[in-house]
Short mmCIF file of C-alpha atoms in Angstrom, two decimals:
data_model
loop_
_atom_site.label_atom_id
_atom_site.label_comp_id
_atom_site.label_asym_id
_atom_site.label_seq_id
_atom_site.Cartn_x
_atom_site.Cartn_y
_atom_site.Cartn_z
CA MET X 1 -209.86 -112.31 -33.04
CA SER X 2 -208.83 -110.04 -30.20
CA THR X 3 -208.52 -106.33 -30.88
CA THR X 4 -205.56 -104.57 -29.29
CA PHE X 5 -204.15 -101.09 -29.19
CA PRO X 6 -200.58 -100.87 -30.55
CA ARG X 7 -198.08 -101.90 -27.93
CA ARG X 8 -196.13 -99.01 -26.48
CA ARG X 9 -193.23 -99.02 -24.13
CA LEU X 10 -194.01 -98.46 -20.51
CA LEU X 11 -192.39 -95.22 -19.44
CA ARG X 12 -189.16 -95.74 -17.63
CA GLY X 13 -188.93 -94.65 -14.10
CA ILE X 14 -191.03 -97.07 -12.09
CA THR X 15 -189.25 -96.50 -8.84
CA ALA X 16 -188.53 -98.96 -6.07
CA ALA X 17 -191.79 -100.07 -4.53
CA THR X 18 -192.89 -98.68 -1.22
CA VAL X 19 -192.53 -101.11 1.66
CA LEU X 20 -195.93 -101.73 3.20
CA ALA X 21 -196.33 -100.63 6.79
CA ALA X 22 -198.07 -103.02 9.12
CA LEU X 23 -201.76 -102.52 9.77
CA GLY X 24 -202.83 -102.75 13.36
CA THR X 25 -206.09 -104.57 12.69
CA THR X 26 -207.99 -106.24 9.87
CA LEU X 27 -210.58 -103.79 8.54
CA ALA X 28 -214.12 -104.89 7.76
CA ALA X 29 -215.93 -103.67 4.65
CA CYS X 30 -219.24 -101.86 4.71
CA GLY X 31 -222.37 -102.42 2.63
CA GLY X 32 -224.16 -100.30 0.06
CA GLU X 33 -222.79 -97.79 -2.41
CA SER X 34 -219.77 -95.77 -1.41
CA ASP X 35 -217.34 -93.36 -3.00
CA ALA X 36 -213.72 -94.37 -2.86
CA ALA X 37 -211.23 -92.15 -1.09
CA THR X 38 -211.70 -88.96 -3.10
CA THR X 39 -209.09 -86.63 -1.64
CA SER X 40 -207.84 -84.27 -4.36
CA ALA X 41 -205.16 -81.67 -3.82
CA ALA X 42 -206.58 -79.49 -6.60
CA ALA X 43 -208.59 -79.67 -9.78
CA GLY X 44 -206.84 -81.98 -12.22
CA THR X 45 -205.27 -84.17 -9.56
CA VAL X 46 -206.08 -87.50 -7.92
CA THR X 47 -204.53 -88.59 -4.63
CA VAL X 48 -203.77 -92.31 -4.62
CA GLY X 49 -203.09 -94.21 -1.42
CA ALA X 50 -205.31 -91.95 0.68
CA LEU X 51 -206.60 -93.49 3.95
CA SER X 52 -204.50 -96.61 3.31
CA ASN X 53 -203.34 -96.85 6.94
CA GLY X 54 -199.74 -97.19 5.80
CA ALA X 55 -200.39 -99.80 3.11
CA ALA X 56 -199.49 -97.34 0.33
CA LYS X 57 -197.45 -94.20 -0.12
CA GLU X 58 -199.93 -91.35 -0.52
CA THR X 59 -199.15 -89.73 -3.86
CA THR X 60 -200.75 -86.83 -5.71
CA VAL X 61 -201.10 -87.63 -9.40
CA GLU X 62 -201.83 -85.00 -12.05
CA VAL X 63 -204.48 -86.23 -14.48
CA THR X 64 -207.14 -84.45 -16.53
CA GLU X 65 -209.74 -85.28 -19.14
CA VAL X 66 -208.51 -86.18 -22.62
CA ALA X 67 -211.22 -85.08 -25.04
CA SER X 68 -210.18 -87.47 -27.81
CA ILE X 69 -210.58 -90.39 -25.41
CA SER X 70 -213.79 -89.29 -23.69
CA ALA X 71 -215.28 -88.89 -27.17
CA LEU X 72 -215.04 -92.69 -27.52
CA LEU X 73 -217.53 -93.22 -24.68
CA PRO X 74 -221.02 -94.51 -25.43
CA ASP X 75 -223.47 -91.59 -25.54
CA ALA X 76 -225.44 -92.83 -22.53
CA VAL X 77 -222.37 -92.94 -20.28
CA ARG X 78 -220.99 -89.62 -21.47
CA LYS X 79 -224.32 -87.86 -20.98
CA LYS X 80 -224.90 -89.11 -17.44
CA GLY X 81 -221.40 -87.93 -16.47
CA THR X 82 -220.61 -90.76 -14.07
CA LEU X 83 -218.76 -94.04 -14.22
CA VAL X 84 -220.28 -96.61 -11.85
CA VAL X 85 -217.46 -98.96 -10.86
CA GLY X 86 -218.09 -102.35 -9.25
CA SER X 87 -215.81 -103.46 -6.42
CA GLY X 88 -216.36 -107.08 -5.37
CA THR X 89 -214.72 -106.67 -1.98
CA LEU X 90 -217.54 -107.33 0.49
CA PRO X 91 -217.96 -108.59 3.15
CA SER X 92 -214.47 -108.31 4.66
CA GLY X 93 -212.35 -106.40 2.19
CA SER X 94 -209.40 -107.52 0.09
CA PRO X 95 -206.30 -105.45 0.92
CA PRO X 96 -204.37 -104.00 -0.80
CA LEU X 97 -206.80 -104.20 -3.75
CA GLY X 98 -209.94 -102.90 -2.04
CA TYR X 99 -210.78 -102.42 1.64
CA ILE X 100 -212.10 -99.95 4.19
CA GLY X 101 -209.62 -97.17 4.94
CA ASP X 102 -208.33 -95.84 8.21
CA ASP X 103 -211.38 -93.62 8.68
CA GLN X 104 -213.33 -96.89 9.14
CA LYS X 105 -215.88 -96.01 6.45
CA THR X 106 -214.30 -95.15 3.08
CA LEU X 107 -213.36 -97.72 0.47
CA THR X 108 -209.70 -97.43 -0.48
CA GLY X 109 -207.20 -99.67 -2.26
CA SER X 110 -205.30 -99.94 -5.51
CA GLU X 111 -208.34 -100.84 -7.62
CA PRO X 112 -210.58 -97.91 -6.49
CA ASP X 113 -207.60 -95.62 -7.07
CA LEU X 114 -207.16 -96.87 -10.63
CA ALA X 115 -210.89 -96.41 -11.22
CA ARG X 116 -210.58 -92.78 -10.19
CA LEU X 117 -207.60 -92.22 -12.50
CA ILE X 118 -209.44 -93.78 -15.45
CA ALA X 119 -212.57 -91.74 -14.72
CA ALA X 120 -210.50 -88.55 -14.66
CA VAL X 121 -209.12 -89.26 -18.15
CA LEU X 122 -212.67 -89.94 -19.36
CA GLY X 123 -214.03 -86.75 -17.79
CA LEU X 124 -216.44 -88.72 -15.60
CA GLU X 125 -217.23 -88.70 -11.89
CA PRO X 126 -216.40 -92.11 -10.38
CA GLU X 127 -219.04 -93.84 -8.25
CA ILE X 128 -217.59 -96.89 -6.50
CA SER X 129 -220.18 -99.58 -5.76
CA PRO X 130 -218.93 -102.22 -3.28
CA SER X 131 -220.62 -105.62 -3.26
CA THR X 132 -219.86 -109.29 -2.90
CA TRP X 133 -217.93 -110.86 -5.79
CA GLU X 134 -221.01 -112.61 -7.17
CA ASN X 135 -223.22 -109.52 -6.94
CA MET X 136 -220.65 -107.44 -8.77
CA PHE X 137 -221.28 -109.52 -11.90
CA ILE X 138 -225.04 -109.36 -11.33
CA GLY X 139 -224.67 -105.57 -11.29
CA LEU X 140 -222.82 -105.70 -14.62
CA ASP X 141 -225.43 -107.99 -16.14
CA GLY X 142 -228.31 -105.77 -15.00
CA GLY X 143 -226.74 -102.48 -16.02
CA LYS X 144 -226.42 -101.07 -12.49
CA VAL X 145 -222.63 -101.17 -12.81
CA ASP X 146 -220.78 -99.81 -15.87
CA VAL X 147 -217.46 -101.52 -15.27
CA ALA X 148 -215.87 -103.81 -12.70
CA ILE X 149 -212.35 -102.83 -11.65
CA SER X 150 -211.78 -105.46 -9.02
CA ASN X 151 -208.98 -107.90 -9.86
CA VAL X 152 -211.03 -109.66 -12.57
CA THR X 153 -209.00 -112.15 -14.59
CA VAL X 154 -209.58 -112.42 -18.33
CA THR X 155 -210.93 -115.89 -19.17
CA GLU X 156 -212.34 -117.31 -22.38
CA GLU X 157 -215.51 -118.23 -20.50
CA ARG X 158 -216.03 -114.68 -19.24
CA LYS X 159 -215.40 -113.29 -22.72
CA GLN X 160 -218.71 -114.87 -23.77
CA LYS X 161 -220.52 -112.29 -21.61
CA TYR X 162 -218.06 -109.46 -21.01
CA GLU X 163 -215.49 -107.27 -22.76
CA PHE X 164 -212.13 -106.42 -21.26
CA ALA X 165 -209.42 -103.77 -21.14
CA SER X 166 -206.37 -105.21 -19.39
CA TYR X 167 -204.30 -103.21 -16.90
CA ARG X 168 -202.20 -105.56 -14.74
CA LYS X 169 -200.57 -108.97 -14.77
CA ASP X 170 -202.46 -111.74 -12.97
CA ASP X 171 -200.45 -114.03 -10.74
CA LEU X 172 -201.90 -116.40 -8.15
CA ALA X 173 -200.20 -117.78 -5.05
CA PHE X 174 -200.49 -120.38 -2.33
CA GLU X 175 -200.16 -119.15 1.26
CA THR X 176 -199.30 -121.44 4.17
CA THR X 177 -198.24 -121.02 7.77
CA GLU X 178 -194.63 -119.98 8.12
CA ASP X 179 -193.64 -123.29 9.70
CA SER X 180 -195.17 -125.40 6.91
CA ASP X 181 -192.65 -127.24 4.72
CA TRP X 182 -195.11 -127.69 1.82
CA SER X 183 -194.44 -125.93 -1.46
CA PHE X 184 -195.98 -125.75 -4.94
CA THR X 185 -193.87 -125.57 -8.10
CA GLY X 186 -196.62 -125.99 -10.71
CA ASP X 187 -197.21 -129.75 -10.44
CA HIS X 188 -200.81 -130.45 -9.39
CA ARG X 189 -199.73 -133.74 -7.79
CA ALA X 190 -198.28 -131.74 -4.90
CA LEU X 191 -201.89 -131.06 -3.88
CA ALA X 192 -202.77 -134.73 -3.32
CA GLY X 193 -204.17 -135.21 0.18
CA LYS X 194 -204.19 -131.49 0.93
CA THR X 195 -207.04 -129.22 2.06
CA VAL X 196 -207.01 -125.84 0.33
CA SER X 197 -209.30 -122.83 0.62
CA VAL X 198 -210.27 -120.70 -2.37
CA GLY X 199 -212.78 -117.95 -3.15
CA SER X 200 -216.07 -119.07 -4.66
CA GLY X 201 -216.72 -118.05 -8.27
CA THR X 202 -213.13 -116.96 -8.87
CA ASN X 203 -210.65 -117.81 -11.57
CA GLN X 204 -208.44 -119.57 -9.03
CA GLU X 205 -211.37 -121.76 -7.98
CA LYS X 206 -211.73 -122.95 -11.59
CA ILE X 207 -208.04 -123.86 -11.74
CA LEU X 208 -208.09 -125.59 -8.35
CA LEU X 209 -211.20 -127.65 -9.18
CA GLU X 210 -209.62 -128.82 -12.42
CA TRP X 211 -206.57 -129.96 -10.48
CA LYS X 212 -208.89 -131.75 -8.07
CA ASP X 213 -210.51 -133.62 -10.98
CA LYS X 214 -207.11 -134.56 -12.40
CA LEU X 215 -206.05 -136.04 -9.08
CA ALA X 216 -209.27 -138.06 -8.93
CA GLU X 217 -208.71 -139.37 -12.48
CA GLU X 218 -205.17 -140.38 -11.52
CA GLY X 219 -206.33 -142.23 -8.42
CA ALA X 220 -204.30 -139.99 -6.11
CA ASP X 221 -205.25 -138.96 -2.60
CA PRO X 222 -208.10 -136.46 -2.94
CA LEU X 223 -207.74 -132.70 -2.80
CA THR X 224 -210.29 -131.16 -0.45
CA VAL X 225 -211.51 -127.65 -1.31
CA LYS X 226 -213.02 -125.44 1.41
CA TYR X 227 -214.74 -122.06 1.28
CA TYR X 228 -214.94 -119.24 3.82
CA GLN X 229 -217.06 -116.09 3.52
CA GLU X 230 -214.91 -114.11 5.92
CA THR X 231 -211.17 -113.52 5.57
CA ASN X 232 -210.73 -113.75 9.33
CA SER X 233 -212.36 -117.21 9.36
CA LEU X 234 -210.08 -118.33 6.55
CA TYR X 235 -206.91 -117.33 8.37
CA LEU X 236 -208.13 -118.83 11.64
CA ALA X 237 -208.60 -122.09 9.76
CA LEU X 238 -205.08 -121.83 8.34
CA ALA X 239 -203.52 -121.07 11.73
CA SER X 240 -205.38 -123.95 13.40
CA GLY X 241 -204.47 -126.51 10.73
CA LYS X 242 -208.00 -126.98 9.37
CA ILE X 243 -206.64 -126.11 5.94
CA ASP X 244 -203.14 -126.59 4.55
CA ALA X 245 -203.09 -123.57 2.25
CA TYR X 246 -205.03 -120.70 0.75
CA PHE X 247 -205.00 -120.19 -3.05
CA GLY X 248 -205.66 -116.59 -4.04
CA PRO X 249 -204.45 -113.45 -5.84
CA SER X 250 -200.74 -112.88 -5.32
CA PRO X 251 -201.03 -109.20 -4.25
CA ASN X 252 -203.46 -110.06 -1.46
CA LEU X 253 -201.39 -112.93 -0.15
CA ALA X 254 -198.09 -111.06 -0.37
CA TYR X 255 -199.71 -108.20 1.54
CA HIS X 256 -200.95 -110.55 4.25
CA THR X 257 -197.55 -112.21 4.73
CA THR X 258 -196.07 -108.73 5.25
CA GLN X 259 -198.66 -107.90 7.90
CA THR X 260 -198.17 -111.14 9.85
CA ALA X 261 -194.36 -111.23 9.75
CA GLY X 262 -192.89 -111.68 13.20
CA THR X 263 -196.20 -112.66 14.81
CA PRO X 264 -197.48 -116.07 15.98
CA GLN X 265 -199.77 -116.03 12.89
CA ALA X 266 -196.88 -115.55 10.43
CA THR X 267 -197.44 -116.96 6.95
CA ARG X 268 -195.37 -117.42 3.79
CA ILE X 269 -195.88 -117.77 0.03
CA ALA X 270 -195.49 -121.44 -0.86
CA GLY X 271 -195.64 -121.06 -4.64
CA THR X 272 -197.13 -119.07 -7.51
CA PHE X 273 -199.05 -119.81 -10.72
CA SER X 274 -200.24 -117.74 -13.68
CA GLY X 275 -203.92 -116.85 -13.59
CA ALA X 276 -204.24 -117.99 -17.21
CA GLY X 277 -202.76 -121.46 -16.74
CA THR X 278 -199.44 -123.03 -17.56
CA SER X 279 -198.88 -121.61 -21.05
CA LEU X 280 -200.18 -118.02 -20.84
CA GLN X 281 -199.53 -114.98 -18.67
CA GLY X 282 -202.78 -114.11 -16.94
CA LEU X 283 -204.11 -110.56 -17.16
CA ILE X 284 -206.35 -108.50 -14.89
CA ALA X 285 -208.78 -106.25 -16.75
CA ALA X 286 -211.48 -103.64 -16.43
CA THR X 287 -214.64 -105.61 -17.19
CA ALA X 288 -217.79 -104.34 -18.90
CA LYS X 289 -220.86 -106.01 -20.36
CA LYS X 290 -220.22 -107.42 -23.82
CA ASP X 291 -221.01 -104.95 -26.63
CA SER X 292 -221.32 -102.09 -24.13
CA GLY X 293 -218.83 -100.03 -26.10
CA LEU X 294 -216.73 -99.37 -23.01
CA ALA X 295 -213.68 -101.55 -23.63
CA GLU X 296 -212.21 -99.21 -26.26
CA PRO X 297 -212.35 -95.98 -24.20
CA LEU X 298 -211.22 -97.82 -21.06
CA ALA X 299 -208.18 -99.24 -22.87
CA ALA X 300 -207.39 -95.85 -24.38
CA ALA X 301 -207.59 -94.23 -20.93
CA ILE X 302 -205.28 -96.86 -19.43
CA ASP X 303 -202.80 -96.44 -22.30
CA HIS X 304 -202.83 -92.68 -21.70
CA LEU X 305 -202.00 -93.25 -18.03
CA ILE X 306 -199.19 -95.63 -19.03
CA GLU X 307 -197.68 -93.25 -21.58
CA ASN X 308 -197.76 -90.23 -19.27
CA GLY X 309 -196.38 -91.87 -16.12
CA GLN X 310 -199.49 -91.79 -13.90
CA TYR X 311 -199.81 -95.59 -14.18
CA ALA X 312 -196.26 -96.03 -12.87
CA GLN X 313 -197.02 -93.67 -9.98
CA TRP X 314 -200.13 -95.67 -9.10
CA LEU X 315 -198.32 -99.03 -9.15
CA THR X 316 -195.38 -97.73 -7.14
CA ALA X 317 -197.62 -96.21 -4.49
CA TRP X 318 -199.30 -99.59 -3.94
CA ASN X 319 -196.15 -101.75 -4.19
CA LEU X 320 -197.40 -103.45 -7.38
CA SER X 321 -194.74 -102.39 -9.89
CA SER X 322 -193.83 -106.01 -10.66
CA GLU X 323 -197.30 -106.48 -12.17
CA ALA X 324 -196.98 -103.68 -14.75
CA VAL X 325 -198.05 -104.19 -18.36
CA GLU X 326 -196.76 -102.26 -21.37
CA THR X 327 -200.16 -101.55 -22.86
CA SER X 328 -203.86 -102.18 -22.34
CA GLU X 329 -205.30 -104.88 -24.59
CA ILE X 330 -208.93 -105.27 -25.58
CA ASP X 331 -210.17 -108.83 -25.06
CA PRO X 332 -206.71 -110.45 -24.86
CA PRO X 333 -206.36 -114.26 -24.73
CA GLY X 334 -207.46 -115.53 -21.32
CA LEU X 335 -207.64 -118.69 -19.27
CA PRO X 336 -208.85 -121.40 -21.69
CA LEU X 337 -212.26 -123.00 -21.24
CA THR X 338 -210.32 -126.10 -20.22
CA ASN X 339 -207.12 -125.36 -18.32
CA SER X 340 -204.88 -128.14 -19.58
#
């Protein structure tokens, strides 16, 4: 049975989201360990949206350690004084969630910013560790990473190895060229005969491959699934007609359509789908190794940010207010082992 903190109302006052300004170029991510943008106006504050190159409204958020919450931390984490946070955004970044900022070297994005807010409540120094998506989970498994805060969807399969503290709704989307007349309304049969790209090892890949199997069982035209390591290669394939659509996290795709509007490479959202399947709202969660003892303090820290308005400030700065949750849940129901 899932354990949850009591549901509390999200503070009113999430303001109208900031319109994203266009980025001039696509930024490439760097390798190795890196701190996220760590600009602080003063002790007890965190600046979100720093170095975002116009993708977020830079906002100074007041946040300090809460002793009753930091006391929930496992002794080993509390004593070392740092929170090592995995960011599975290499090699090419994943704006607005995690990408290299306008100084061309510092990891920024909504997820690193949330990590810094959570760490502040826990009285820990955040250490952001960028890696590929697959290596982020290897880091969790091997103990090199304490928690992944990187758009990880809660799934029943992942719950066998990891524990979760949710912090955002999970919606997926299909992106096509602007002149495409294809759309997706939830019926997998619309994918018959199409070629779609998806990220390897992701929740959306699991959903897409199950749809592919269903089409094969029904004798429909096959769905072809393609993979690209680089975001630039993916969008070149979309623009040239090598793929019909890209299936990925809604925030990333919505961001990209904003950046390409009015250009020859303009794209559009062709449909959305819950990251937990047809019958459940998907949730994004801070992810730690199972039985690490981190889910409880992480959820308590997130709830503190929700109750005191810092969570709303963070979402608004990054234009993600529509994905707000009312409370953080420990190990909530996730995408079923079989997405039916």
